[in-house]
mmCIF file of C-alpha atoms in Angstrom:
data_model
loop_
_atom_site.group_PDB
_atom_site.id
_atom_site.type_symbol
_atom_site.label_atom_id
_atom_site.label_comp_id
_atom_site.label_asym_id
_atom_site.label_seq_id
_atom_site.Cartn_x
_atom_site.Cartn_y
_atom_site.Cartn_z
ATOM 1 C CA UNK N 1 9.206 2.531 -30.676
ATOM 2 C CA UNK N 2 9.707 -1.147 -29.512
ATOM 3 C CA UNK N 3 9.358 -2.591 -26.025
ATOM 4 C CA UNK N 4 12.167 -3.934 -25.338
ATOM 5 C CA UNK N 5 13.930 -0.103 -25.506
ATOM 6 C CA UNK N 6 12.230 0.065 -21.948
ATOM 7 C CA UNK N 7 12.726 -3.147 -20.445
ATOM 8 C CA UNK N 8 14.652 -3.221 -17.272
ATOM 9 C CA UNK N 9 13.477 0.541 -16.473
ATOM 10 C CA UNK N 10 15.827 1.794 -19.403
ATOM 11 C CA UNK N 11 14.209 4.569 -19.799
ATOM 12 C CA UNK N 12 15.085 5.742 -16.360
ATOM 13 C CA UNK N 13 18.820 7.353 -16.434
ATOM 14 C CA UNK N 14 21.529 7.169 -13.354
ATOM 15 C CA UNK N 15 21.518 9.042 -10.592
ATOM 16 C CA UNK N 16 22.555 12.954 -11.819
ATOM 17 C CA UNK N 17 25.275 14.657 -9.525
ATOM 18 C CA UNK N 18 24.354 18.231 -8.836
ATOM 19 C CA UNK N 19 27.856 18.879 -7.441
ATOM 20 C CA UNK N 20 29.453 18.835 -10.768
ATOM 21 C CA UNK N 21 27.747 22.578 -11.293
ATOM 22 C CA UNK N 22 30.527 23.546 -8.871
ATOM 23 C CA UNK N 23 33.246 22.280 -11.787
ATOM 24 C CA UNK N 24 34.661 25.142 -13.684
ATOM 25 C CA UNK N 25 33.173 25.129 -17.418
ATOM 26 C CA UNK N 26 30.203 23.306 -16.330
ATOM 27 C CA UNK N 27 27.066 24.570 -17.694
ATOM 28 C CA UNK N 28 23.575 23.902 -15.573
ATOM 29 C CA UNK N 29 22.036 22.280 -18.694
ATOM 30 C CA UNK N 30 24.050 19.133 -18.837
ATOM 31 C CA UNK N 31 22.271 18.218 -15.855
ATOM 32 C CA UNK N 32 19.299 17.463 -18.106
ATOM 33 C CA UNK N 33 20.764 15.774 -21.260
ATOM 34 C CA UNK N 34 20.410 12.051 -19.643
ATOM 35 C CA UNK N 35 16.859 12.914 -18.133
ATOM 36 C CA UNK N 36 13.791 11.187 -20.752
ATOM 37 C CA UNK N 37 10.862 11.853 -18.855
ATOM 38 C CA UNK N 38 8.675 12.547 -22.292
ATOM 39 C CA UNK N 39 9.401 9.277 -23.069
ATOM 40 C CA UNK N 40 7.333 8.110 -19.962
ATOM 41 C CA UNK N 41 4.026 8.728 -22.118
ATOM 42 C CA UNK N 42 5.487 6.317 -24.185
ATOM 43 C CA UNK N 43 6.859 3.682 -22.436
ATOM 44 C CA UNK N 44 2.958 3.913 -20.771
ATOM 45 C CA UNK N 45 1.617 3.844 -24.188
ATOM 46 C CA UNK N 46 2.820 0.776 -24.984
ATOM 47 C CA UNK N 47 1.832 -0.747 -21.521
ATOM 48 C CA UNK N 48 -1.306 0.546 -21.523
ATOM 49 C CA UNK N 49 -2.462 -2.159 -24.313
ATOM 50 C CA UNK N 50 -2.310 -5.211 -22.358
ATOM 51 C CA UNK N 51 -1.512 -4.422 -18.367
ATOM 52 C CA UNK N 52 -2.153 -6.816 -15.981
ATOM 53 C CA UNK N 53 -1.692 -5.995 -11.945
ATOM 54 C CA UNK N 54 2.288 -7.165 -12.564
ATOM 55 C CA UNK N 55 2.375 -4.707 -15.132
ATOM 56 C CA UNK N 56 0.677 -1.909 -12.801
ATOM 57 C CA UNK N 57 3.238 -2.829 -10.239
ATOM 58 C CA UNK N 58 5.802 -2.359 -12.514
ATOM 59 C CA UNK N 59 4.733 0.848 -14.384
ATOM 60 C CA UNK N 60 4.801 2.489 -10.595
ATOM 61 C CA UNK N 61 7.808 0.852 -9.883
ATOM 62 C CA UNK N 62 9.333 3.034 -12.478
ATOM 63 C CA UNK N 63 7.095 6.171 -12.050
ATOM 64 C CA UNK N 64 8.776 6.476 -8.466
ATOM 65 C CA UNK N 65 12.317 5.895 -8.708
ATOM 66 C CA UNK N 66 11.480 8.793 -11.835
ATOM 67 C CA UNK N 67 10.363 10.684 -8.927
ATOM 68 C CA UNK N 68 13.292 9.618 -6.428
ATOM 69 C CA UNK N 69 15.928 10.939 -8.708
ATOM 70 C CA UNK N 70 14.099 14.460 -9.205
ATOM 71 C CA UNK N 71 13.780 14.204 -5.281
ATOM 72 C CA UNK N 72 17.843 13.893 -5.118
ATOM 73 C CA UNK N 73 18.276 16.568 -7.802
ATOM 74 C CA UNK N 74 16.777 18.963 -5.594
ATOM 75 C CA UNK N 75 18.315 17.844 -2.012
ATOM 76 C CA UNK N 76 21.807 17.729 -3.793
ATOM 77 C CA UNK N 77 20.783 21.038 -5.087
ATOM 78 C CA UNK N 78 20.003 22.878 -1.650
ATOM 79 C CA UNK N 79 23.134 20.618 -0.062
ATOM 80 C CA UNK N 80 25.126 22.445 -2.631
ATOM 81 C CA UNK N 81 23.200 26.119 -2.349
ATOM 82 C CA UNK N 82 26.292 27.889 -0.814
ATOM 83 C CA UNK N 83 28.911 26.602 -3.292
ATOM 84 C CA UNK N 84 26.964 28.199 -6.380
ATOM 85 C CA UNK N 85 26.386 31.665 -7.767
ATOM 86 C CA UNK N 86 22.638 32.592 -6.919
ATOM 87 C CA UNK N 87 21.642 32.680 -10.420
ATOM 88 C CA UNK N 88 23.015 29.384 -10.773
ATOM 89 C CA UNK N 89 21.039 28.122 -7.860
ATOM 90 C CA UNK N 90 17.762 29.322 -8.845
ATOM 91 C CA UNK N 91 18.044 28.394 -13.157
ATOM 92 C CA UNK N 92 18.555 25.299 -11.356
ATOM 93 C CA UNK N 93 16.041 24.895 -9.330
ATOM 94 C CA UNK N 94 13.531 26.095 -11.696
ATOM 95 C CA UNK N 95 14.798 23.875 -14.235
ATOM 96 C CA UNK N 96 14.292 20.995 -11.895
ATOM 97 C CA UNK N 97 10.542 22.237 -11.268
ATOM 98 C CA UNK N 98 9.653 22.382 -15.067
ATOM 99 C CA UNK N 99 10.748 18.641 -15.124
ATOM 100 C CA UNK N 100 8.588 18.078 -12.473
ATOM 101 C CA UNK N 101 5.936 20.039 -14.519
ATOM 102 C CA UNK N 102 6.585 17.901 -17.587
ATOM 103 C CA UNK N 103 6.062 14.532 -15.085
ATOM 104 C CA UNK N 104 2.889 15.666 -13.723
ATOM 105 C CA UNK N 105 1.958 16.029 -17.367
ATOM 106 C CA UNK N 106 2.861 12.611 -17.777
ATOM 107 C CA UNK N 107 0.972 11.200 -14.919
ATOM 108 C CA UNK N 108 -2.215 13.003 -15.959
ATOM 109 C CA UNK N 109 -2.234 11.122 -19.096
ATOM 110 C CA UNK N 110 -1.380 7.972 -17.659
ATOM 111 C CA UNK N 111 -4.277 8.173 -15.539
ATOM 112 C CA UNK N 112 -7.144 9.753 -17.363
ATOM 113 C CA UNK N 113 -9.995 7.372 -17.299
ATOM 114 C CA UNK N 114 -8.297 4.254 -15.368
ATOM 115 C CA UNK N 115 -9.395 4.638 -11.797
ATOM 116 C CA UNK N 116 -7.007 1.915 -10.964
ATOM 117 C CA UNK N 117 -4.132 3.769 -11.602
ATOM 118 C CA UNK N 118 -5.826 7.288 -10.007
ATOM 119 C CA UNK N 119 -5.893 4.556 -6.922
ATOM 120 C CA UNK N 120 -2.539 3.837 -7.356
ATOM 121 C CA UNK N 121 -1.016 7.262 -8.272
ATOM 122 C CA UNK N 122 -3.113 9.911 -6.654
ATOM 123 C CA UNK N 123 -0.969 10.208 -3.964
ATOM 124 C CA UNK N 124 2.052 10.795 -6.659
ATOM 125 C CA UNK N 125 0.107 13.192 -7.829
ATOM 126 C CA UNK N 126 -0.532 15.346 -4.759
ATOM 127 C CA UNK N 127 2.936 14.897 -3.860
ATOM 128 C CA UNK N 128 4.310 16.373 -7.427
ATOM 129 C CA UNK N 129 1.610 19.386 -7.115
ATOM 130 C CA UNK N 130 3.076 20.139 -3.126
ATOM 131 C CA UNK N 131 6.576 20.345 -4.709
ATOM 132 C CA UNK N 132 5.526 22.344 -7.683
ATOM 133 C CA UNK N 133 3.473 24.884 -6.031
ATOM 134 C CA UNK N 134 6.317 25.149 -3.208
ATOM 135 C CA UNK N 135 3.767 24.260 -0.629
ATOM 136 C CA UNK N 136 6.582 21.675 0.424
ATOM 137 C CA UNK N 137 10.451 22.136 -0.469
ATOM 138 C CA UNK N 138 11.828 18.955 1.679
ATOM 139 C CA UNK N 139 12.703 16.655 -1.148
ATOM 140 C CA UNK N 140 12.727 13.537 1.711
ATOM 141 C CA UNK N 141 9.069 14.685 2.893
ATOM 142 C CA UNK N 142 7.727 14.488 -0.538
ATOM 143 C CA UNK N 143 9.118 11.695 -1.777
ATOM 144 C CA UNK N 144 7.480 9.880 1.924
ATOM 145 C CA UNK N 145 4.106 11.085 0.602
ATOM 146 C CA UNK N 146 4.769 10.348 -2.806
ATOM 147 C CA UNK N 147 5.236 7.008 -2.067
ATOM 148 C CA UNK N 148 2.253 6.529 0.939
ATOM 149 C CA UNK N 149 4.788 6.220 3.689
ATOM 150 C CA UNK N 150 3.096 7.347 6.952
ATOM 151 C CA UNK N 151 5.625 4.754 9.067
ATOM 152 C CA UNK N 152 8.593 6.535 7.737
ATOM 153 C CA UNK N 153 7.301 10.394 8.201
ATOM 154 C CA UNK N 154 6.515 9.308 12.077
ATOM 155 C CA UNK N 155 10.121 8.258 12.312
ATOM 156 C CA UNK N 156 11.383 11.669 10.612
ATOM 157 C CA UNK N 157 8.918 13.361 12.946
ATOM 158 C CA UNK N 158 10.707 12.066 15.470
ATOM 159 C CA UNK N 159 14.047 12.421 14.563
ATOM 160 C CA UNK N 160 13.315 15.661 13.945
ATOM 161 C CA UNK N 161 11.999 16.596 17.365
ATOM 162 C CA UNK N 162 15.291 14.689 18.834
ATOM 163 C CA UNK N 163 17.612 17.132 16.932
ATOM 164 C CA UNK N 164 15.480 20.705 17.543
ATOM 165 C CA UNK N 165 16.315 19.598 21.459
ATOM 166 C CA UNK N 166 19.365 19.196 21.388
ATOM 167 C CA UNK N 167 20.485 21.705 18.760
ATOM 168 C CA UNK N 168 20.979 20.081 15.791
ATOM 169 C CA UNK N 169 18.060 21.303 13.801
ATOM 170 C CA UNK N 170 17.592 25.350 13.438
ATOM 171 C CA UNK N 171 13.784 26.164 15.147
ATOM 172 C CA UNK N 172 13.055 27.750 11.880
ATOM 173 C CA UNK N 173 13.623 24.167 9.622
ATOM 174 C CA UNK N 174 12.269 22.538 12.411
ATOM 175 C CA UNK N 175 8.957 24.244 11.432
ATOM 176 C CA UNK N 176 8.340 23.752 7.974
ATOM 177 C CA UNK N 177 9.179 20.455 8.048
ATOM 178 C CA UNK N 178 7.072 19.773 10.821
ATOM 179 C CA UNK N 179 4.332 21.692 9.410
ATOM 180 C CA UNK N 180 5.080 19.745 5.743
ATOM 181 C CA UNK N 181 5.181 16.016 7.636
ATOM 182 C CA UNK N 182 2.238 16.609 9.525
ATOM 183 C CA UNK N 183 0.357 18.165 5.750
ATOM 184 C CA UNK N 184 1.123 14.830 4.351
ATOM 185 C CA UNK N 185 -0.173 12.709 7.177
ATOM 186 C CA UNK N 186 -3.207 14.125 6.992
ATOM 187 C CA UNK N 187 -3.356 14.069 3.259
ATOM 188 C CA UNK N 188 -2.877 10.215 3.803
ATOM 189 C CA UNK N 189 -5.741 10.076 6.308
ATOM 190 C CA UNK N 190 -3.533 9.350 9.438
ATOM 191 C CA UNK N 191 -4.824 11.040 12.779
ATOM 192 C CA UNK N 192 -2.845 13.637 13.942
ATOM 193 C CA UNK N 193 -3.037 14.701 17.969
ATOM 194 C CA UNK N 194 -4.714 17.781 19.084
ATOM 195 C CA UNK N 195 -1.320 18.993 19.823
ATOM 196 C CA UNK N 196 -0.148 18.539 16.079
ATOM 197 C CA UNK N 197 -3.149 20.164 14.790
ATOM 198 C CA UNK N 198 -2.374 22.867 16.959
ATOM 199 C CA UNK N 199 0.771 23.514 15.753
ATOM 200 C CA UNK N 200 -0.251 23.428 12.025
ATOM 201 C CA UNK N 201 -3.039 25.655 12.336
ATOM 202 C CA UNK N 202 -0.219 28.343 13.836
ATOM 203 C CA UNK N 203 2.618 27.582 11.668
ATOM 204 C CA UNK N 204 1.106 26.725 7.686
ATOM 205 C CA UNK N 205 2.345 29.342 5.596
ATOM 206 C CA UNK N 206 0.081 30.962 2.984
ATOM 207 C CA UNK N 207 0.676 29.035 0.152
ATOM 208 C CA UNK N 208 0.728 25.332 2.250
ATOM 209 C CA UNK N 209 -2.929 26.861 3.294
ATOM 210 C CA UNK N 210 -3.868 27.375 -0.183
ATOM 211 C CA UNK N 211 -2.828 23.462 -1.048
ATOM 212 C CA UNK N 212 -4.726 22.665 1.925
ATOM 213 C CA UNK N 213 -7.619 24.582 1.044
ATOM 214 C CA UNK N 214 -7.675 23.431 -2.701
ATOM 215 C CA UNK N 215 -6.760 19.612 -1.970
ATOM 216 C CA UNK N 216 -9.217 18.846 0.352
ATOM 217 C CA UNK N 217 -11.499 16.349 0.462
ATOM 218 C CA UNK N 218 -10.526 15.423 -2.905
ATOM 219 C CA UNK N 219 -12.516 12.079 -3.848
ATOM 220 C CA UNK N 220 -12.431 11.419 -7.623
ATOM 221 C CA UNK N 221 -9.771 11.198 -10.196
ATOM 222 C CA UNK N 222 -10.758 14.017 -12.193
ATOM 223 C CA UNK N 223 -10.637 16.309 -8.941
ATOM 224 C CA UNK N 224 -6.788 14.996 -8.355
ATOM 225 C CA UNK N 225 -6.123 15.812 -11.959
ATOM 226 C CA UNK N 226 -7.724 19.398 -12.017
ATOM 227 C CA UNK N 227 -5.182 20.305 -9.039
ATOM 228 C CA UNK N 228 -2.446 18.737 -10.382
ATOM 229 C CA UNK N 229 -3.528 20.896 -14.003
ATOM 230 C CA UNK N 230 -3.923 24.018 -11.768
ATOM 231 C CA UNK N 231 -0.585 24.152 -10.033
ATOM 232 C CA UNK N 232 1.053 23.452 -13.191
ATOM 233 C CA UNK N 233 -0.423 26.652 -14.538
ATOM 234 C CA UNK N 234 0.355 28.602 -11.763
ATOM 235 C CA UNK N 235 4.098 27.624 -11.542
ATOM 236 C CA UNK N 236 4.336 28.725 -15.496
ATOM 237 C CA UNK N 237 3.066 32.278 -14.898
#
């Protein structure tokens, strides 16, 4: 396989629009014909010969807006919950989750043994194995962490106490998503307030404690990668 097939993130396909499973005759599958993520390990591959720090740049470049567009699949998916049969909904959504399975698998071969790209993509990584494991389900939240955006979760923090006062946010949304911004800050090492630690010590559900729990303190590669391997497992039994 040569190059130049990838150049300009080819490999990446456009932007899949979940509301065509409302369409009569539609089948769930076709959402999945345009999507190439195997050929990630090859596109890497190739890269991984002779990669400079442009090339780095450029290999996460792609790596995240792979992620961005599994991110959409599955807010377009829960935007679109109530116009679909249940079954629908959930072959769906698990299809969506095995491609996330299949990208983790990716990203664990892209970075065994190169601690500059465990640097680059551990927090990928963690982000993937919160979405897998269902530890988070706010596509938004993970794609902040995915990306090492504590700036832009403070601002949805925000927003998101604006619209619980004033009614625009159900109490109940309110706090997962506060529970799943606050996870990710301190996953990235930002402080959080007594208050806030507080309030995710009462409100973590069972299986955000048992990402907590497993996640911790993780400070090599091979620890990210053993998590990442575990949740995978999990999600297939």
């Amino acid at each position: 396989m040569k190059e130049e097939q990838y150049s300009n993130n080819s490999f990446t396909s456009a932007p899949i629009n979940i509301r065509n499973l409302t369409t009569p005759g539609y089948s769930p599958t076709v959402l999945f014909e345009n999507h190439k993520l195997s050929e990630i390990i090859s596109f890497v591959s190739i890269k991984m010969a002779s990669r400079g720090k442009s090339e780095t740049s450029k290999l996460k470049q792609n790596l995240e807006e792979q992620l961005d567009r599994l991110m959409q699949q599955l807010q377009d998916l829960d935007e679109c919950r109530e116009e679909l049969e249940p079954e629908e909904y959930e072959e769906t959504k698990q299809e969506t989750l095995e491609q996330l399975s299949e990208f983790n698998e990716s990203l664990k071969k892209i970075m065994s043994g190169d601690m500059t790209l465990v640097d680059e993509l551990s927090g990928m990584q963690l982000a993937i194995q919160a979405a897998i494991s269902q530890a988070f389900k706010t596509p938004e939240v993970i794609r902040m962490f995915a990306k090492k955006q504590p700036g832009q979760l403070r601002t949805r923090l925000a927003e998101m106490e604006r619209d619980v006062i004033v009614g625009k946010l159900p109490r109940d949304v309110y706090t997962q998503q506060k529970v799943e911004v606050l996870t990710a800050l301190r996953k990235l090492e930002e402080k959080l307030t007594p208050e806030e630690e507080a309030f995710l010590s009462a409100n973590a559900s069972a299986t955000l404690s048992q990402f907590e729990k497993v996640s911790r303190d993780l400070g090599t590669g091979d620890k990210v990668l053993a998590l990442a391997s575990s949740g995978v497992e999990i999600t297939k039994k």
